[in-house]
Coordinates of C-alpha atoms in Angstrom, one line a residue:
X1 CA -43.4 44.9 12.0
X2 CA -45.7 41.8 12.2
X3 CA -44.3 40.0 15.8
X4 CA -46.1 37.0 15.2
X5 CA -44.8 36.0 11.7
X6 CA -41.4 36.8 13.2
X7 CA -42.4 34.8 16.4
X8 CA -43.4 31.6 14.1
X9 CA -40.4 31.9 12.5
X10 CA -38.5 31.8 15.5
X11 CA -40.1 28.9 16.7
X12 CA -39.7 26.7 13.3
X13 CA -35.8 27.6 13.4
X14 CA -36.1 26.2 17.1
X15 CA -37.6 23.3 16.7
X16 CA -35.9 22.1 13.6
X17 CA -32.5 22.9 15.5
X18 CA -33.5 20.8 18.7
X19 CA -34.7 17.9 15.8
X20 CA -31.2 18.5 14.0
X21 CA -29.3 17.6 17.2
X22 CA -31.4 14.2 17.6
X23 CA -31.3 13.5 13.9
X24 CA -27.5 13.7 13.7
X25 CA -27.2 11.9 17.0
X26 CA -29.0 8.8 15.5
X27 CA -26.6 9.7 12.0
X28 CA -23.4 9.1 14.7
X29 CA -24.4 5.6 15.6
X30 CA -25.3 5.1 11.6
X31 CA -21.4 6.6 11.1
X32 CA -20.1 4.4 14.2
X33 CA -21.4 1.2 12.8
X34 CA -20.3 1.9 9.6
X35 CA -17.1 3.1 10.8
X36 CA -16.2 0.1 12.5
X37 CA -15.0 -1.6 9.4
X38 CA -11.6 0.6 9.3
X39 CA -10.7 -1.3 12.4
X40 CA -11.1 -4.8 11.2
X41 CA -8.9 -3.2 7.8
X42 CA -5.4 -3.3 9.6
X43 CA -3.6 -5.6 12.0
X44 CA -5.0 -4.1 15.6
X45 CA -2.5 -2.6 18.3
X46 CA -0.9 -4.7 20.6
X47 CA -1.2 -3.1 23.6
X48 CA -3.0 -1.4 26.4
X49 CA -2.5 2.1 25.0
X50 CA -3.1 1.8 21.4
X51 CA -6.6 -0.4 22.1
X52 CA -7.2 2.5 24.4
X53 CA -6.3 4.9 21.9
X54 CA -7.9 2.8 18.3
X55 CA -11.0 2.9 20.7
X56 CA -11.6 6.7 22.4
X57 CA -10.6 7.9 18.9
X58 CA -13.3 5.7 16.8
X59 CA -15.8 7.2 18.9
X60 CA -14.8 10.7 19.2
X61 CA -13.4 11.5 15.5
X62 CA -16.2 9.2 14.1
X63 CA -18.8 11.5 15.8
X64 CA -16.6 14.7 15.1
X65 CA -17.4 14.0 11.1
X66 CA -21.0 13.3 11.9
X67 CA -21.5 16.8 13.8
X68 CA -19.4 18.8 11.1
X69 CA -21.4 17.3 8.7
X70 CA -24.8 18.7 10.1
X71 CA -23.1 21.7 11.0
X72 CA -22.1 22.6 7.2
X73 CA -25.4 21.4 6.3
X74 CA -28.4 20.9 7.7
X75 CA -27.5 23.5 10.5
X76 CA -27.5 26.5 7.8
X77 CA -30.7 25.7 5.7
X78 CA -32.8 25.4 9.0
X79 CA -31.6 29.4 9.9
X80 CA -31.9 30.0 6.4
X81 CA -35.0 28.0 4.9
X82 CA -37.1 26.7 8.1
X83 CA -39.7 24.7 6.9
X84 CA -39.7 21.4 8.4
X85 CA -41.4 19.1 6.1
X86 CA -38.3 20.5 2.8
X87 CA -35.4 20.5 5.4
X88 CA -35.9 17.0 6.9
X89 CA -36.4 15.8 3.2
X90 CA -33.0 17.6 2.3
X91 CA -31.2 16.1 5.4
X92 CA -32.3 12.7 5.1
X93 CA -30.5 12.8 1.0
X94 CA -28.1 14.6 2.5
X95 CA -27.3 12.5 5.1
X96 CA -27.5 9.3 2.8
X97 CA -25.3 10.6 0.4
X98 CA -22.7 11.5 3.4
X99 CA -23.3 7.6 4.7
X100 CA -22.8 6.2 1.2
X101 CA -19.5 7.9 0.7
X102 CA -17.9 7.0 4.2
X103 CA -19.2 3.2 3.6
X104 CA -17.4 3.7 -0.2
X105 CA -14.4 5.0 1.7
X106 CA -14.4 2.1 4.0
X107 CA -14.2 -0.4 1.4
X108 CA -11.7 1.1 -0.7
X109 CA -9.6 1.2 2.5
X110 CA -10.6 -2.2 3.2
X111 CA -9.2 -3.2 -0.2
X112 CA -6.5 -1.3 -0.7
X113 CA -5.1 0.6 2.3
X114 CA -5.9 4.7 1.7
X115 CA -9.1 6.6 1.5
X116 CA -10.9 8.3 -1.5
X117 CA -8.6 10.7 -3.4
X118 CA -7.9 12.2 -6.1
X119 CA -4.5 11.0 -6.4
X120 CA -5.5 7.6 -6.3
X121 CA -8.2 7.5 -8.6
X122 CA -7.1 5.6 -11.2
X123 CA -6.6 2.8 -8.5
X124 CA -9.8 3.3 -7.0
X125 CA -11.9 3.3 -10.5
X126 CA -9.6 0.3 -11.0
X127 CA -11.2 -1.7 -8.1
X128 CA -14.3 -0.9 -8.6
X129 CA -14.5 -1.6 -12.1
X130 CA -12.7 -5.3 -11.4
X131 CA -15.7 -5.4 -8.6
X132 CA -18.3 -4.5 -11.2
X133 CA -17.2 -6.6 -14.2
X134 CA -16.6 -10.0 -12.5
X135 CA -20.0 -9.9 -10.8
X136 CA -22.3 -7.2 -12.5
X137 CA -25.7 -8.3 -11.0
X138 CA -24.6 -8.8 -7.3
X139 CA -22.3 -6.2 -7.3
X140 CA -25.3 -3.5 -8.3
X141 CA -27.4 -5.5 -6.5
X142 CA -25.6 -5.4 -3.5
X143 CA -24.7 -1.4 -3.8
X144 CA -28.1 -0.6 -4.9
X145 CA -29.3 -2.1 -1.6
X146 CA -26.9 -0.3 0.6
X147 CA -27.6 3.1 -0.9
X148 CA -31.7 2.4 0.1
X149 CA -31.5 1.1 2.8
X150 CA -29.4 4.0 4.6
X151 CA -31.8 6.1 2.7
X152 CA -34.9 4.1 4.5
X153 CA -33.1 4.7 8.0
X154 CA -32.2 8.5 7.4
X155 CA -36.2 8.8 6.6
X156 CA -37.4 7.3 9.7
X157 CA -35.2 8.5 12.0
X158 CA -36.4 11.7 10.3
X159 CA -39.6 11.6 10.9
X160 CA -39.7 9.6 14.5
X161 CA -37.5 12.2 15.6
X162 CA -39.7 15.0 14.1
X163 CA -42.9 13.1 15.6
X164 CA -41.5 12.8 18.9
X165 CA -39.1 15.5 19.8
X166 CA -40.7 16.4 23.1
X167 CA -40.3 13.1 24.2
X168 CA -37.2 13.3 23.5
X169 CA -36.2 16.7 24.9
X170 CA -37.1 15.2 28.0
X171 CA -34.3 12.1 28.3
X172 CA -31.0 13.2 29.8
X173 CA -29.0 10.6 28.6
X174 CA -27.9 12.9 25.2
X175 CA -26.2 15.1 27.5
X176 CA -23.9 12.6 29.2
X177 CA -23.3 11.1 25.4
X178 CA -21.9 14.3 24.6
X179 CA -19.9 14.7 27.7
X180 CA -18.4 11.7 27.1
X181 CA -17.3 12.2 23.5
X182 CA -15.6 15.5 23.9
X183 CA -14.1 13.7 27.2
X184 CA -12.7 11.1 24.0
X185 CA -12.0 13.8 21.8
X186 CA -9.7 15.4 24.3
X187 CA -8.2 11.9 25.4
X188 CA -7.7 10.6 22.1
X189 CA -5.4 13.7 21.1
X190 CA -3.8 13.8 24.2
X191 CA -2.5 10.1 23.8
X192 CA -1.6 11.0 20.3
X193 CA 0.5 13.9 21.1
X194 CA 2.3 11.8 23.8
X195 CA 2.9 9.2 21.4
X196 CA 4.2 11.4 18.7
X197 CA 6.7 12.9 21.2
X198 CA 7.5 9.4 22.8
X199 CA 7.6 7.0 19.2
X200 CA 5.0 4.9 20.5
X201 CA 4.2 3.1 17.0
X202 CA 1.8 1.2 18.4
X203 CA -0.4 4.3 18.6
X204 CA 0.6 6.9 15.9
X205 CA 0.5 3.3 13.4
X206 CA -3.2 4.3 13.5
X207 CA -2.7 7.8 12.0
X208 CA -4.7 8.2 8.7
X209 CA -6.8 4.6 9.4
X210 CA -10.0 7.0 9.9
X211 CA -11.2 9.8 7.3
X212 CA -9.5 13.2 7.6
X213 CA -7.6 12.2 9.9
X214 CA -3.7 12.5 10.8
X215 CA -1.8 12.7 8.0
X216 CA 0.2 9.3 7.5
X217 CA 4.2 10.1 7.8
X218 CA 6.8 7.4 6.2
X219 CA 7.6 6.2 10.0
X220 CA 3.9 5.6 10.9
X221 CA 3.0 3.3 7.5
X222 CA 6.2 1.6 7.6
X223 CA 5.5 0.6 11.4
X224 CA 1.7 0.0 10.2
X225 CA 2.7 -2.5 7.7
X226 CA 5.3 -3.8 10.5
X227 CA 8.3 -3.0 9.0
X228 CA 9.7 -1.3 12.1
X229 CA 12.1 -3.1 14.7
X230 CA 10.6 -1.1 18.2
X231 CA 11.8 -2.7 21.4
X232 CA 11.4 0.0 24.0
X233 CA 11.5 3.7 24.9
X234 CA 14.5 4.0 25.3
X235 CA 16.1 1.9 22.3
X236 CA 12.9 3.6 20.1
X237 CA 15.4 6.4 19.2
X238 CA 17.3 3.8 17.2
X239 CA 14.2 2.6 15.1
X240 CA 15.2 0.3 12.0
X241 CA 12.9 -1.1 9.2
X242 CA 12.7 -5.1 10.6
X243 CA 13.4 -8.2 8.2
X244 CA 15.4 -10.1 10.4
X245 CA 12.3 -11.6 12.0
X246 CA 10.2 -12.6 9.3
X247 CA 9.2 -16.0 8.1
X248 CA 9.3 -16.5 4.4
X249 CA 6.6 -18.4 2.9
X250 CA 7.4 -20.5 0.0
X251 CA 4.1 -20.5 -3.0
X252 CA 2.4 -23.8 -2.5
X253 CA 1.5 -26.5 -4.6
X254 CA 3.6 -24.5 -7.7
X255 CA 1.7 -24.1 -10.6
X256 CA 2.7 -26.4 -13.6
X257 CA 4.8 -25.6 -16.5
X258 CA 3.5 -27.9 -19.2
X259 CA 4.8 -25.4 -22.2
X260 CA 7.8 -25.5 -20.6
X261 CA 10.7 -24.2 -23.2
X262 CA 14.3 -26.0 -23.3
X263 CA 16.6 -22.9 -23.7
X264 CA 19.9 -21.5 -21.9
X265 CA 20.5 -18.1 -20.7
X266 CA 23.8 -16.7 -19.5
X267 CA 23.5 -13.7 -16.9
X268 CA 27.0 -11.9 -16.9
X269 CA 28.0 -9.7 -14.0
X270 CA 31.2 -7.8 -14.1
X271 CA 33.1 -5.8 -11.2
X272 CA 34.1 -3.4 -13.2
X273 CA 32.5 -0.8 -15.9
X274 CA 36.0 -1.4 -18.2
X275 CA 35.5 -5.5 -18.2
X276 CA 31.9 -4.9 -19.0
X277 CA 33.1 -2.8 -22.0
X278 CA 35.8 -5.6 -23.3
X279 CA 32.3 -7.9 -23.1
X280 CA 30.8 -5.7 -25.4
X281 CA 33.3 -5.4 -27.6
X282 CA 34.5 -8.9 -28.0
X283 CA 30.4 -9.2 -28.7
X284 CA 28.2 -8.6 -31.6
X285 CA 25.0 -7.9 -32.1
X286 CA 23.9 -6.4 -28.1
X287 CA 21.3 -4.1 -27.2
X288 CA 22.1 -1.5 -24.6
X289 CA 19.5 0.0 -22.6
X290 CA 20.8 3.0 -19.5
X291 CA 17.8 2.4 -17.5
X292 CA 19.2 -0.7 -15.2
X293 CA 18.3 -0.4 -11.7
X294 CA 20.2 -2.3 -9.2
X295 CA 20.8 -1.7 -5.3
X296 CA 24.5 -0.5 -4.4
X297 CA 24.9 -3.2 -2.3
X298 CA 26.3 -5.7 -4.4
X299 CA 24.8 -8.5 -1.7
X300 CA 21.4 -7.5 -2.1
X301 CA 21.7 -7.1 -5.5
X302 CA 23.0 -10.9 -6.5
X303 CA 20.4 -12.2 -4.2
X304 CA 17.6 -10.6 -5.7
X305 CA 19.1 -11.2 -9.3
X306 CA 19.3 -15.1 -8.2
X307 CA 15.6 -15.1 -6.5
X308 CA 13.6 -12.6 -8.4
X309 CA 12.8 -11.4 -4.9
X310 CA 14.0 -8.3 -2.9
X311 CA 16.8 -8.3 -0.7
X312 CA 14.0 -8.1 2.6
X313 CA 13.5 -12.2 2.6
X314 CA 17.4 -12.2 2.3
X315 CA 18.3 -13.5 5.7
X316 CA 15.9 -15.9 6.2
X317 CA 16.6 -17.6 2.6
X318 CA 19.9 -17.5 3.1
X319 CA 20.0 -18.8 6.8
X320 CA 17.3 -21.8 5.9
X321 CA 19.7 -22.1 2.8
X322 CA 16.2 -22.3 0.6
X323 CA 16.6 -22.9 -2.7
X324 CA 14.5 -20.8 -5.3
X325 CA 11.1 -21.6 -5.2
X326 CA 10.8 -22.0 -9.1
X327 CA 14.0 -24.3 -9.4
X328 CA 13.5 -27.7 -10.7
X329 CA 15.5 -30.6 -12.6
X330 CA 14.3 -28.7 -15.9
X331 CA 14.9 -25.4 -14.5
X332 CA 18.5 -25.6 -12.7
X333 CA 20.4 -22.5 -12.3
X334 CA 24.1 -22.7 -12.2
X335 CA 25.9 -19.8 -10.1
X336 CA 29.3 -18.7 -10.6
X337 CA 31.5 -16.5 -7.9
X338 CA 28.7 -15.7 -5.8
X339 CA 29.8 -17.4 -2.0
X340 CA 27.0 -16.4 -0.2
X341 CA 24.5 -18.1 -2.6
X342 CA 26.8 -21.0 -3.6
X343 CA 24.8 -23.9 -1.5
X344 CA 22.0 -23.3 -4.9
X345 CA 24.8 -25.5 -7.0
X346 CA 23.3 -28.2 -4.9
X347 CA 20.3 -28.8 -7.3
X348 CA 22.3 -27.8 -10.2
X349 CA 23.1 -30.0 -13.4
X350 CA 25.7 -29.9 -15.7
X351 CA 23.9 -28.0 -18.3
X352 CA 21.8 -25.9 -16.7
X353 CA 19.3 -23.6 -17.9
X354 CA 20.1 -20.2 -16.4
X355 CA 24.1 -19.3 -15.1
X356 CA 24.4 -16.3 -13.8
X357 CA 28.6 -15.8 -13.5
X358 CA 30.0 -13.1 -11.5
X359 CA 33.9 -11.5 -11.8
X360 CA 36.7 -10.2 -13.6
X361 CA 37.2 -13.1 -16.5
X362 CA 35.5 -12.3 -20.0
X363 CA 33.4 -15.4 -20.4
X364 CA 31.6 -16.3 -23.8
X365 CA 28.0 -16.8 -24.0
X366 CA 26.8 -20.7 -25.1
X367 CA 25.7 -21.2 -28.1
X368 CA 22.0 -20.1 -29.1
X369 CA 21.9 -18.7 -25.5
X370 CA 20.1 -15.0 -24.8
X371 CA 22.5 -13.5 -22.4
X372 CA 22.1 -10.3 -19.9
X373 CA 25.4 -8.4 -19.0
X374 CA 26.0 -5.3 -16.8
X375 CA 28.6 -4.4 -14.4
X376 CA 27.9 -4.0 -10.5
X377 CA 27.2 -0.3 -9.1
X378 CA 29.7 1.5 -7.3
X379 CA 28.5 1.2 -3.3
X380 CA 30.1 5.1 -2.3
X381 CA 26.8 6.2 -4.4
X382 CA 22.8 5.8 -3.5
X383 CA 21.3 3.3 -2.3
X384 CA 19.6 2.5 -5.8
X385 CA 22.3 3.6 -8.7
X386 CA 21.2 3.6 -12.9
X387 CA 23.5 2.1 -14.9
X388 CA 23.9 0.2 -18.3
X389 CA 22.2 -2.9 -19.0
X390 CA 23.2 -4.9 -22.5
X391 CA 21.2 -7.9 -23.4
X392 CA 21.6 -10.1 -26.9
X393 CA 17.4 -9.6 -27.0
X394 CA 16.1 -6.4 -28.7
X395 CA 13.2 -6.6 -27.1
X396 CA 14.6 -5.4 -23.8
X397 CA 16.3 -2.4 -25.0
X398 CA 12.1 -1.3 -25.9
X399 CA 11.0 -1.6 -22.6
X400 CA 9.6 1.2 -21.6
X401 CA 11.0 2.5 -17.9
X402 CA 13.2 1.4 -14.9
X403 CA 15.0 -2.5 -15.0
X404 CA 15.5 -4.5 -12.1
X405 CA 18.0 -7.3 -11.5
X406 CA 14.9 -9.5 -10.2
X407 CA 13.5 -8.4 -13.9
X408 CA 16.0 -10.4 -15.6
X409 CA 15.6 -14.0 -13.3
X410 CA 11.8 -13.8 -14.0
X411 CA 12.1 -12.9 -17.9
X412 CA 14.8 -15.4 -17.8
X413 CA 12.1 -18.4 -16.4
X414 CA 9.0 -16.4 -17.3
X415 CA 9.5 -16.1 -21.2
X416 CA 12.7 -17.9 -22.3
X417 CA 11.9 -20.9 -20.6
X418 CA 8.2 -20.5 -21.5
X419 CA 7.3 -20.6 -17.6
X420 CA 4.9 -17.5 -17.1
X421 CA 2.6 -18.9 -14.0
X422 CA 5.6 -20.3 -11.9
X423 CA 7.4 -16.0 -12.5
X424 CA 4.3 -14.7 -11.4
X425 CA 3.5 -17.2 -8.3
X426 CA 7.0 -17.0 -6.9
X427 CA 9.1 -13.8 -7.9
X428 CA 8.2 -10.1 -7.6
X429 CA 10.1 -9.5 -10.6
X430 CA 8.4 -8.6 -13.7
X431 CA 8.6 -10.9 -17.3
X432 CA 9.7 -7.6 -19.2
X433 CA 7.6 -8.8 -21.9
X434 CA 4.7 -8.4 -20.1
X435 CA 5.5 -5.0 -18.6
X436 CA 2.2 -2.6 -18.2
X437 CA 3.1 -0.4 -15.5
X438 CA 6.5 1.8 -15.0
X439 CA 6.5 0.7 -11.1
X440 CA 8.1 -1.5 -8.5
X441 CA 9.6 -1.9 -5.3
X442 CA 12.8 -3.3 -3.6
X443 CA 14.8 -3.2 -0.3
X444 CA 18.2 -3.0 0.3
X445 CA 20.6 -2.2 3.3
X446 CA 17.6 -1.7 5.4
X447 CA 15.3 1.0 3.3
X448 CA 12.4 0.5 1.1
X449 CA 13.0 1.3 -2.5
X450 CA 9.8 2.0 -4.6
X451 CA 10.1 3.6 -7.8
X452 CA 7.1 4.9 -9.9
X453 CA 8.6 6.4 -13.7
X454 CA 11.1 8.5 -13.3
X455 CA 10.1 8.9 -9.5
X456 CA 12.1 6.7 -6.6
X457 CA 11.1 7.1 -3.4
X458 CA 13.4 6.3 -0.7
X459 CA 12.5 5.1 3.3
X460 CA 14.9 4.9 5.3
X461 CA 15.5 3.2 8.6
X462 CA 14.6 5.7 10.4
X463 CA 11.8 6.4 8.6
X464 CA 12.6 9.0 7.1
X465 CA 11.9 9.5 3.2
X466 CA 13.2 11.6 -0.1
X467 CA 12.4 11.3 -3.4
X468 CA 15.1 11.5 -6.1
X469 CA 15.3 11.1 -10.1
X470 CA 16.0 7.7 -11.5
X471 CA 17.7 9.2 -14.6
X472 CA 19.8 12.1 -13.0
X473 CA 20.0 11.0 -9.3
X474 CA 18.7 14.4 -8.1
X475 CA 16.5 15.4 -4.9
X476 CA 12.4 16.0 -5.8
X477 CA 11.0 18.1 -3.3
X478 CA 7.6 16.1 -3.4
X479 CA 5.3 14.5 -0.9
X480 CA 4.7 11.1 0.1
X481 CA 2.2 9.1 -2.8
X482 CA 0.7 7.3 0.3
X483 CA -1.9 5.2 -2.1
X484 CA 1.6 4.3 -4.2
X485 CA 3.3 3.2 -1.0
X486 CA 1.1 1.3 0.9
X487 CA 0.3 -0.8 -2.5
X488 CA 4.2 -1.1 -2.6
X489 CA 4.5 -2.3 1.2
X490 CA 2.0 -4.7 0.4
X491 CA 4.0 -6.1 -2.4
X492 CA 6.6 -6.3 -0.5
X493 CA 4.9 -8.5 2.1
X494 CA 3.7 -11.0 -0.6
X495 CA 5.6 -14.1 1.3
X496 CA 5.5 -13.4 4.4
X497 CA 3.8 -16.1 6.4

């Protein structure tokens, strides 16, 4: 056996270890600085304990990724293949590749909430196509840059760290680094486990805002997007989704409606399934569709019928007594039997575009006028119930997928009235002429409603969440889409000041 090959050997896999260490120290503060974008992506925690926490955990989970990194790597093909000059070639691609993905993952989060997956892919290519199409030049420009310039920093601190590794074997400070982020690592899951047991939002909020980290639950992105009501410890138990403090911001200046078209249309809402029926029949020429959505809470659901907006800016309309954003002298809606919402009749004229009349008596349909009709959900079911909607317009009875009562305010101004740019800058319903996607979202008696196809998923508030079938009502044993429902809170939040 030859000792000194084996020896020389030796020696290479030692000394490209010791260099590894120092190369993916440098590669931490590289994945640190990077890193420090996901911070800056969400509103930051409000107190001593979740700064503490957002803080000890950037640092240690950050640098966690970093050393796993080298460890599946660069660690193996120095046992395996130790010849300096190939390996610190392969870890300096390696390493750029790694630092270009986590600064791709920190812009995506940036922009839309969640981290590279799979699942949201379609969303993802989505972005980055919008990104690449509106300003081709800069935009490869700009990620060209990026990708060489981490490549130009992995290959000197390759080689400086190669060139003077005695050197640096002799500084002490690397060993009080490490101290100090296992000392976070420890700390930061310590806090977290605390929290989790203790509902301290302000510091489980945070789960999933780094890569591979905590798996986001329903509770934790609802009170990230702050949509939970937390007081203190010991009211936390009690933990409700919160609208009741929220400032609704009204769209300002409103876009113009120059093609606006003079046309009336008649929204019927019956109590009852059998008056709805006697509507029908006394009624030619109506196009039923079975896939109308509307909240069980007959409150929310007139509100959001009236507004084109869900029932979560309810209580500060109605306490303000605000009047719909897109109402004007040409665009006056006329409401019938609805108490809560009767200070609207303020603005309204005696022939007013849109009426939307709710009870028991059979009323005809003007002349000329498209007309809606459906009959209110029982409230012993869901809190979302499918039920019959029957329009005078064909066209409806097409669309593909789920129907909302906003859905009919904003087809109402956004096509029949000719008034597309006022629908889209104030409601959240959809013009069902213009429907791409089979989503949405809603809110009623305190849980967030957001249905993708067939697919609703309901969050309580206690956080809490199920998912159930639109068509048959049924349970879905599936997991949270956590790209689908942050892009749902968000829409949500649209007018919130």
């Amino acid at each position: 056996m030859n000792l000194s090959q084996h020896n020389e050997f030796s020696s290479k896999a030692s000394q490209l270890l010791s260099w590894g260490h120092w190369f993916t120290f440098a590669n931490i503060g590289l994945a640190l600085l990077i890193s420090l974008s996901y911070l800056f992506a969400d509103s930051p925690p409000t107190s001593f304990l979740g700064i503490t926490y957002m803080l000890v955990t950037w640092l240690s989970h950050t640098s966690f990724i970093a050393f796993l990194a080298f460890v599946l790597t660069v660690f193996p093909l120095s046992l395996v293949f130790p010849y300096p000059r190939h390996i610190r070639g392969m870890a300096a691609v390696i390493a750029t590749v790694g630092a270009s993905l986590l600064t791709l993952d920190a812009y995506v989060y940036f922009n839309l909430g969640y981290h590279l997956s799979t699942s949201a892919l379609p969303e993802i290519l989505s972005l980055l196509w919008h990104r690449l199409t509106s300003s081709p030049a800069l935009t490869t420009i700009l990620a060209s840059g990026i990708v060489l310039l981490i490549l130009a920093f992995q290959l000197v601190v390759s080689n400086f760290t190669w060139q003077r590794l005695e050197q640096l074997k002799q500084f002490k400070f690397a060993r009080y680094a490490i101290s100090l982020l296992i000392v976070c690592f420890a700390l930061s899951h310590s806090i977290h486990i605390w929290a989790d047991a203790n509902l301290e939002f302000d510091v489980t909020k945070q789960d999933n805002v780094l890569p591979l980290s905590y798996p986001t639950t329903a509770k934790s992105l609802l009170a990230k997007n702050d949509l939970l009501d937390i007081e203190t410890y010991n009211q936390a138990h009690n933990v409700k989704i919160n609208n009741q403090n929220i400032n609704y911001q009204m769209p300002a200046p409103l876009e113009k409606c120059e093609d606006y078209t003079q046309a009336n249309v008649d929204i019927f809402v019956f109590e009852t399934d059998e008056q709805l029926a006697q509507f029908v029949a006394k009624n030619k020429n109506m196009y039923k569709t079975e896939r109308f959505l509307q909240p069980t809470d007959h409150s929310d659901m007139l509100f959001s019928l009236v507004y084109g907006l869900p029932a979560f800016y309810k209580a500060a309309i109605v306490k303000d007594q605000t009047l719909p954003a897109w109402q004007s002298q040409r665009r006056s809606i006329e409401i019938s039997g609805i108490d809560e919402l009767s200070f609207v009749n303020d603005q309204a004229h005696t022939n007013s575009a849109i009426r939307v009349i709710k009870g028991s008596e059979i009323t005809v349909p003007r002349d000329h006028a498209q007309f809606f009709a459906f009959s209110l959900a029982s409230e012993n079911q869901e809190v979302v119930s499918t039920s019959s909607l029957y329009s005078s317009d064909k066209r409806i009875s097409k669309v593909d997928g789920l129907i909302q009562p906003s859905d009919l305010i904003a087809t109402s101004v956004g096509q029949y009235l000719n008034c597309k740019a006022i629908t889209t800058q104030t409601m959240l319903g959809v013009n069902l002429y213009n429907k791409k996607d089979d989503i949405g979202v809603n809110y009623s008696q305190g849980v967030v409603i957001a249905y993708k196809k067939d697919r609703i998923t309901l969050i309580d508030s206690d956080g809490n969440f199920k998912n159930i079938s639109a068509a048959e009502g049924f349970s879905i044993e599936q997991g949270l889409d956590i790209p689908f429902l942050v892009q749902s809170i968000k829409k949500l939040k649209t007018f919130i000041q």
